[in-house]
């Protein structure tokens, strides 16, 4: 993956997180989709570190 691709995916993740957080200020959501999004975001951050060296 290129740095640009990773940045684009991170932006999408951040947008999803922002929407989710605005919907649920207090409660932490553990539905499959939300948990997967958190995991994906973490993996993308790790991938970005590798690409940037």
C-alpha positions as MATLAB code, in Angstrom:
seq = 'XXXXXXXXXXXXXXXXXXXXXXXXXXXXXXXXXXXXXXXXXXXXXXXXXXXXX';
ca = [
       0.000    0.000    0.000;
       1.148    3.511   -0.719;
       1.190    6.308    1.839;
      -1.623    8.048   -0.075;
      -3.837    4.965    0.058;
      -3.230    4.566    3.782;
      -3.989    8.250    4.412;
      -7.233    7.958    2.457;
      -8.317    4.872    4.413;
      -7.421    6.552    7.711;
      -9.567    9.541    6.755;
     -12.485    7.207    6.045;
     -11.938    5.491    9.398;
     -11.796    8.830   11.186;
     -15.013    9.953    9.525;
     -16.775    6.760   10.627;
     -15.410    7.191   14.148;
     -16.568   10.810   14.308;
     -20.087    9.873   13.207;
     -20.194    7.034   15.706;
     -18.876    9.170   18.554;
     -21.389   11.921   17.893;
     -24.182    9.335   17.986;
     -22.978    7.799   21.235;
     -21.229   10.275   23.469;
     -21.492    8.273   26.677;
     -21.745    4.598   25.830;
     -18.919    2.663   24.236;
     -20.251    0.651   21.340;
     -19.150   -2.947   20.987;
     -21.110   -3.929   17.894;
     -19.165   -5.874   15.294;
     -18.887   -2.967   12.857;
     -17.509   -0.554   15.457;
     -15.038   -3.041   16.856;
     -13.838   -3.876   13.349;
     -13.409   -0.183   12.575;
     -11.191    0.322   15.636;
      -9.110   -2.705   14.675;
      -8.816   -1.542   11.068;
      -7.742    1.921   12.183;
      -5.014    0.463   14.390;
      -3.746   -1.776   11.576;
      -3.682    1.159    9.155;
      -1.652    3.232   11.625;
       0.836    0.358   11.915;
       0.984   -0.038    8.128;
       1.650    3.690    7.764;
       4.607    3.459   10.162;
       6.065    0.636    8.070;
       5.585    2.508    4.790;
       7.122    5.695    6.167;
       9.977    3.729    7.685;
];
